[in-house]
C-alpha positions in Angstrom: 6.9 -1.8 -9.9 7.9 1.2 -12.0 7.4 2.6 -15.5 3.8 1.3 -15.7 2.4 1.8 -19.2 -0.8 3.7 -19.6 -2.3 1.1 -22.0 -4.5 -0.7 -19.5 -7.6 0.3 -17.7 -7.0 -1.3 -14.3 -4.3 -3.1 -12.4 -4.5 -6.3 -10.4 -1.7 -7.2 -8.0 -1.6 -10.7 -6.5 0.7 -11.4 -3.5 1.1 -14.9 -2.3 3.4 -16.8 0.1 4.6 -16.2 3.6 5.2 -12.6 2.7 7.0 -11.4 5.8 9.3 -12.9 8.4 7.1 -11.7 11.2 3.6 -10.5 11.6 3.4 -7.3 9.5 1.2 -4.9 7.7 1.8 -4.6 3.9 1.5 -1.1 2.6 1.0 0.5 -0.8 2.1 3.9 -2.2 1.9 5.3 -5.7 4.5 7.4 -7.6 6.7 7.7 -4.6 4.1 9.8 -2.8 4.6 9.5 1.0 2.5 12.6 1.9 -0.7 12.2 3.9 -2.8 11.6 0.8 -4.2 8.1 1.5 -7.2 6.7 3.4 -8.8 3.4 3.8 -12.0 1.7 5.2 -11.8 -1.9 6.3 -13.7 -5.0 7.5 -11.7 -7.8 9.1 -12.0 -11.1 11.0 -8.8 -11.9 12.9 -9.8 -13.1 16.4 -13.1 -11.3 16.1 -15.0 -9.1 13.6 -13.8 -5.5 13.3 -14.0 -2.5 11.1 -12.6 1.0 10.9 -11.3 3.9 8.9 -8.0 5.7 8.6 -7.6 9.1 7.0 -4.7 11.3 6.0 -2.2 8.4 6.0 1.2 8.3 4.2 0.3 4.9 2.7 -2.6 2.5 2.2 -2.5 -0.5 4.5 -3.7 -3.2 2.1 -2.9 -6.5 3.8 -1.7 -8.3 7.0 0.6 -11.3 6.9 2.0 -13.4 9.6 4.5 -16.2 9.3 2.0 -18.6 7.7 0.9 -18.8 4.1 -1.5 -16.1 2.8 -2.6 -14.3 -0.3 -3.9 -10.8 -1.2 -5.6 -9.6 -4.4 -5.3 -5.8 -4.9 -7.4 -4.0 -7.6 -6.3 -0.5 -8.7 -9.0 1.1 -10.7 -8.5 3.7 -13.5 -4.8 3.9 -12.6 -3.9 5.8 -15.8 -6.8 8.3 -15.5 -5.5 11.9 -14.9 -8.8 13.5 -13.8 -10.0 11.4 -10.8 -8.7 10.1 -7.5 -7.5 6.5 -7.5 -9.5 3.7 -5.7 -8.0 0.5 -4.5 -9.9 -2.7 -3.4 -7.9 -5.3 -1.5 -9.0 -8.7 -0.3 -6.6 -10.6 2.0 -6.5 -14.0 3.7 -3.9 -15.7 5.8 -4.5 -19.5 6.1 -7.3 -19.8 8.6 -6.2 -17.0 10.9 -7.3 -13.8 9.2 -9.6 -12.4 6.5 -10.2 -8.8 5.6 -11.4 -6.5 2.9 -10.2 -2.9 2.4 -11.1 0.0 0.2 -8.4 2.6 -0.2 -8.2 6.0 -1.8 -5.2 8.0 -3.1 -6.2 11.6 -3.2 -4.3 12.5 -6.4 -5.5 12.9 -10.0 -2.0 12.0 -11.3 -1.8 8.9 -13.4 -0.1 6.0 -11.6 3.3 5.3 -13.1 4.7 3.3 -10.2 3.6 1.4 -7.1 5.6 0.4 -4.1 4.8 -2.3 -1.5 6.5 -2.3 1.9 6.2 -4.1 5.1 5.9 -2.1 8.4 9.3 -3.1 9.8 10.7 -6.1 8.0 11.5 -7.3 4.6 9.4 -9.5 2.4 10.1 -13.2 3.1 11.9 -15.4 0.6 9.7 -17.1 -2.0 7.0 -14.4 -1.7 5.4 -13.9 -5.2 4.1 -10.6 -6.5 2.4 -10.7 -9.8 1.0 -7.6 -11.6 -1.7 -7.9 -14.3 -3.0 -5.2 -16.5 -6.7 -5.2 -17.4 -7.9 -3.6 -20.6 -11.6 -2.7 -21.0 -13.4 -4.2 -24.0 
């Protein structure tokens, strides 16, 4: 998604479908930045409960999808603000096989004008739906 207007407060990105042709992580970057300016903290339940933290990454790992149906809701807060780092909250589920929640951080004060989603090593599967909503504060 590119040329994002600065007229909203927050963004909500919804991903649904099979998403990838093989089990893959879905990653998010902003404004084409692939430097090590991202971090995340996560809780998950795949085959057992787990948690962890990644720092100084070149992307935010926001979701995991296999070859079954799944969905992910990604909130990007204060995306147009040019004085604070950007925070992301992602909730992901894949049928009955995986569930996780992640908090991500992009260590940049730049306003977000574009966002890019990529899979680790494959393309998005046919019929995957990505919907971007803008939220305006009252």
